[in-house]
Amino acid sequence: MSKRHAETRPPLIPQPLSTRDALRQAVNQVVLARLPVFDRDLGEASEHAIQLSSITPMRLFLEKWATLVAIERHPEQARMMREAERTIADPSAPEDAFRKAQAAVTRILDTAAEEAGVALW
């Protein structure tokens, strides 16, 4: 478990393997409403992989969804992420709130990427 989550409740589910089936099952468990988006993204990634004769689109798909699951399996982190995203999208948000929200998104993504075994940067 990441140090950043050490003082919060345990995750809803363990971090799944970064495979299509494991991630789909995890999405089904922690963020069911996003399952149609997962399936659409999977189809698009598969098509792009075939068109490009490259595994890169599938790798990016798996990394994206592994990171999303890593966030969503921690309800408090998911809530904080959505709150920060709303602040960033609000053109009337004060500059200090905007910067704090940016820092929160970066911190949450870094933690999620670490948990998912994904190199974001």
PDB file of C-alpha atoms in Angstrom:
ATOM      1  CA  MET A   1       0.000   0.000   0.000  1.00  0.00           C
ATOM      2  CA  SER A   2       1.242   3.461  -0.839  1.00  0.00           C
ATOM      3  CA  LYS A   3       2.335   5.719   1.999  1.00  0.00           C
ATOM      4  CA  ARG A   4      -0.216   8.254   0.791  1.00  0.00           C
ATOM      5  CA  HIS A   5      -3.045   5.818   1.506  1.00  0.00           C
ATOM      6  CA  ALA A   6      -1.650   4.497   4.793  1.00  0.00           C
ATOM      7  CA  GLU A   7      -3.993   6.596   6.949  1.00  0.00           C
ATOM      8  CA  THR A   8      -7.173   6.026   4.965  1.00  0.00           C
ATOM      9  CA  ARG A   9      -9.536   3.103   4.679  1.00  0.00           C
ATOM     10  CA  PRO A  10      -8.284   0.083   2.765  1.00  0.00           C
ATOM     11  CA  PRO A  11      -9.024  -0.020  -0.959  1.00  0.00           C
ATOM     12  CA  LEU A  12     -12.320  -1.501  -2.108  1.00  0.00           C
ATOM     13  CA  ILE A  13     -10.477  -4.125  -4.169  1.00  0.00           C
ATOM     14  CA  PRO A  14      -6.839  -5.117  -4.704  1.00  0.00           C
ATOM     15  CA  GLN A  15      -5.089  -3.489  -7.650  1.00  0.00           C
ATOM     16  CA  PRO A  16      -5.750  -5.880 -10.547  1.00  0.00           C
ATOM     17  CA  LEU A  17      -3.263  -7.073 -13.094  1.00  0.00           C
ATOM     18  CA  SER A  18      -3.044  -4.778 -16.101  1.00  0.00           C
ATOM     19  CA  THR A  19      -4.858  -7.145 -18.422  1.00  0.00           C
ATOM     20  CA  ARG A  20      -8.018  -6.475 -20.378  1.00  0.00           C
ATOM     21  CA  ASP A  21     -10.104  -9.007 -18.464  1.00  0.00           C
ATOM     22  CA  ALA A  22      -8.799  -8.126 -14.987  1.00  0.00           C
ATOM     23  CA  LEU A  23      -9.293  -4.404 -15.574  1.00  0.00           C
ATOM     24  CA  ARG A  24     -12.784  -4.924 -17.004  1.00  0.00           C
ATOM     25  CA  GLN A  25     -13.754  -6.910 -13.911  1.00  0.00           C
ATOM     26  CA  ALA A  26     -12.303  -4.184 -11.664  1.00  0.00           C
ATOM     27  CA  VAL A  27     -14.152  -1.434 -13.550  1.00  0.00           C
ATOM     28  CA  ASN A  28     -17.312  -3.496 -13.146  1.00  0.00           C
ATOM     29  CA  GLN A  29     -16.707  -3.587  -9.379  1.00  0.00           C
ATOM     30  CA  VAL A  30     -15.582  -0.045  -8.563  1.00  0.00           C
ATOM     31  CA  VAL A  31     -16.965   2.211 -11.280  1.00  0.00           C
ATOM     32  CA  LEU A  32     -19.707   0.309 -13.114  1.00  0.00           C
ATOM     33  CA  ALA A  33     -21.025   3.430 -14.847  1.00  0.00           C
ATOM     34  CA  ARG A  34     -17.738   3.671 -16.778  1.00  0.00           C
ATOM     35  CA  LEU A  35     -17.986   0.134 -18.221  1.00  0.00           C
ATOM     36  CA  PRO A  36     -19.444   1.317 -21.569  1.00  0.00           C
ATOM     37  CA  VAL A  37     -16.542   3.782 -21.884  1.00  0.00           C
ATOM     38  CA  PHE A  38     -14.080   0.983 -21.068  1.00  0.00           C
ATOM     39  CA  ASP A  39     -15.595  -1.192 -23.800  1.00  0.00           C
ATOM     40  CA  ARG A  40     -15.574   1.666 -26.317  1.00  0.00           C
ATOM     41  CA  ASP A  41     -11.942   2.530 -25.486  1.00  0.00           C
ATOM     42  CA  LEU A  42     -10.997  -1.143 -25.827  1.00  0.00           C
ATOM     43  CA  GLY A  43     -12.569  -1.346 -29.275  1.00  0.00           C
ATOM     44  CA  GLU A  44     -10.843   1.843 -30.408  1.00  0.00           C
ATOM     45  CA  ALA A  45      -7.478   0.709 -29.037  1.00  0.00           C
ATOM     46  CA  SER A  46      -7.840  -2.648 -30.795  1.00  0.00           C
ATOM     47  CA  GLU A  47      -8.681  -0.954 -34.101  1.00  0.00           C
ATOM     48  CA  HIS A  48      -5.748   1.450 -33.793  1.00  0.00           C
ATOM     49  CA  ALA A  49      -3.390  -1.389 -32.909  1.00  0.00           C
ATOM     50  CA  ILE A  50      -4.426  -3.252 -36.058  1.00  0.00           C
ATOM     51  CA  GLN A  51      -4.206  -0.143 -38.245  1.00  0.00           C
ATOM     52  CA  LEU A  52      -0.756   0.745 -36.922  1.00  0.00           C
ATOM     53  CA  SER A  53       0.538  -2.826 -36.598  1.00  0.00           C
ATOM     54  CA  SER A  54       1.621  -1.791 -33.118  1.00  0.00           C
ATOM     55  CA  ILE A  55       0.856  -2.804 -29.556  1.00  0.00           C
ATOM     56  CA  THR A  56       1.230   0.794 -28.360  1.00  0.00           C
ATOM     57  CA  PRO A  57      -2.517   1.621 -28.492  1.00  0.00           C
ATOM     58  CA  MET A  58      -3.293  -1.433 -26.362  1.00  0.00           C
ATOM     59  CA  ARG A  59      -0.484  -0.619 -23.909  1.00  0.00           C
ATOM     60  CA  LEU A  60      -1.814   2.930 -23.534  1.00  0.00           C
ATOM     61  CA  PHE A  61      -5.358   1.602 -23.051  1.00  0.00           C
ATOM     62  CA  LEU A  62      -4.204  -0.761 -20.290  1.00  0.00           C
ATOM     63  CA  GLU A  63      -2.147   1.961 -18.575  1.00  0.00           C
ATOM     64  CA  LYS A  64      -5.044   4.440 -18.676  1.00  0.00           C
ATOM     65  CA  TRP A  65      -7.529   2.017 -17.172  1.00  0.00           C
ATOM     66  CA  ALA A  66      -5.089   0.570 -14.617  1.00  0.00           C
ATOM     67  CA  THR A  67      -4.508   4.127 -13.400  1.00  0.00           C
ATOM     68  CA  LEU A  68      -8.230   4.890 -13.298  1.00  0.00           C
ATOM     69  CA  VAL A  69      -8.909   1.714 -11.300  1.00  0.00           C
ATOM     70  CA  ALA A  70      -6.069   2.597  -8.915  1.00  0.00           C
ATOM     71  CA  ILE A  71      -7.839   5.892  -8.216  1.00  0.00           C
ATOM     72  CA  GLU A  72     -11.393   4.550  -8.043  1.00  0.00           C
ATOM     73  CA  ARG A  73     -10.578   1.696  -5.677  1.00  0.00           C
ATOM     74  CA  HIS A  74      -9.859   4.394  -3.048  1.00  0.00           C
ATOM     75  CA  PRO A  75     -13.220   6.221  -2.703  1.00  0.00           C
ATOM     76  CA  GLU A  76     -11.736   9.237  -0.906  1.00  0.00           C
ATOM     77  CA  GLN A  77      -9.074   9.672  -3.590  1.00  0.00           C
ATOM     78  CA  ALA A  78     -11.719   9.346  -6.307  1.00  0.00           C
ATOM     79  CA  ARG A  79     -13.835  11.994  -4.576  1.00  0.00           C
ATOM     80  CA  MET A  80     -10.842  14.324  -4.258  1.00  0.00           C
ATOM     81  CA  MET A  81      -9.983  13.781  -7.929  1.00  0.00           C
ATOM     82  CA  ARG A  82     -13.485  14.692  -9.089  1.00  0.00           C
ATOM     83  CA  GLU A  83     -13.508  17.754  -6.831  1.00  0.00           C
ATOM     84  CA  ALA A  84     -10.136  18.894  -8.200  1.00  0.00           C
ATOM     85  CA  GLU A  85     -11.287  18.308 -11.783  1.00  0.00           C
ATOM     86  CA  ARG A  86     -14.384  20.443 -11.162  1.00  0.00           C
ATOM     87  CA  THR A  87     -12.233  23.255  -9.771  1.00  0.00           C
ATOM     88  CA  ILE A  88      -9.852  23.094 -12.734  1.00  0.00           C
ATOM     89  CA  ALA A  89     -12.772  23.200 -15.174  1.00  0.00           C
ATOM     90  CA  ASP A  90     -14.364  26.195 -13.424  1.00  0.00           C
ATOM     91  CA  PRO A  91     -13.264  29.392 -15.198  1.00  0.00           C
ATOM     92  CA  SER A  92     -14.320  31.432 -12.157  1.00  0.00           C
ATOM     93  CA  ALA A  93     -12.156  29.445  -9.709  1.00  0.00           C
ATOM     94  CA  PRO A  94      -9.629  31.624  -7.877  1.00  0.00           C
ATOM     95  CA  GLU A  95      -6.019  31.157  -8.980  1.00  0.00           C
ATOM     96  CA  ASP A  96      -4.941  29.659  -5.641  1.00  0.00           C
ATOM     97  CA  ALA A  97      -7.786  27.110  -5.751  1.00  0.00           C
ATOM     98  CA  PHE A  98      -6.872  26.284  -9.349  1.00  0.00           C
ATOM     99  CA  ARG A  99      -3.216  25.674  -8.417  1.00  0.00           C
ATOM    100  CA  LYS A 100      -4.168  23.554  -5.383  1.00  0.00           C
ATOM    101  CA  ALA A 101      -6.466  21.493  -7.592  1.00  0.00           C
ATOM    102  CA  GLN A 102      -3.682  21.000 -10.148  1.00  0.00           C
ATOM    103  CA  ALA A 103      -1.347  19.834  -7.377  1.00  0.00           C
ATOM    104  CA  ALA A 104      -4.018  17.450  -6.070  1.00  0.00           C
ATOM    105  CA  VAL A 105      -4.546  15.916  -9.522  1.00  0.00           C
ATOM    106  CA  THR A 106      -0.795  15.479  -9.970  1.00  0.00           C
ATOM    107  CA  ARG A 107      -0.449  13.854  -6.536  1.00  0.00           C
ATOM    108  CA  ILE A 108      -3.412  11.518  -7.097  1.00  0.00           C
ATOM    109  CA  LEU A 109      -2.211  10.508 -10.574  1.00  0.00           C
ATOM    110  CA  ASP A 110       1.332   9.904  -9.319  1.00  0.00           C
ATOM    111  CA  THR A 111       0.059   7.691  -6.502  1.00  0.00           C
ATOM    112  CA  ALA A 112      -2.290   5.802  -8.813  1.00  0.00           C
ATOM    113  CA  ALA A 113       0.416   5.286 -11.435  1.00  0.00           C
ATOM    114  CA  GLU A 114       2.751   3.924  -8.773  1.00  0.00           C
ATOM    115  CA  GLU A 115       0.090   1.503  -7.556  1.00  0.00           C
ATOM    116  CA  ALA A 116      -0.718   0.429 -11.112  1.00  0.00           C
ATOM    117  CA  GLY A 117       2.927   0.057 -12.106  1.00  0.00           C
ATOM    118  CA  VAL A 118       2.567   2.710 -14.800  1.00  0.00           C
ATOM    119  CA  ALA A 119       5.214   5.279 -15.708  1.00  0.00           C
ATOM    120  CA  LEU A 120       3.306   8.512 -16.355  1.00  0.00           C
ATOM    121  CA  TRP A 121       6.224  10.838 -16.905  1.00  0.00           C
TER     122      TRP A 121
END
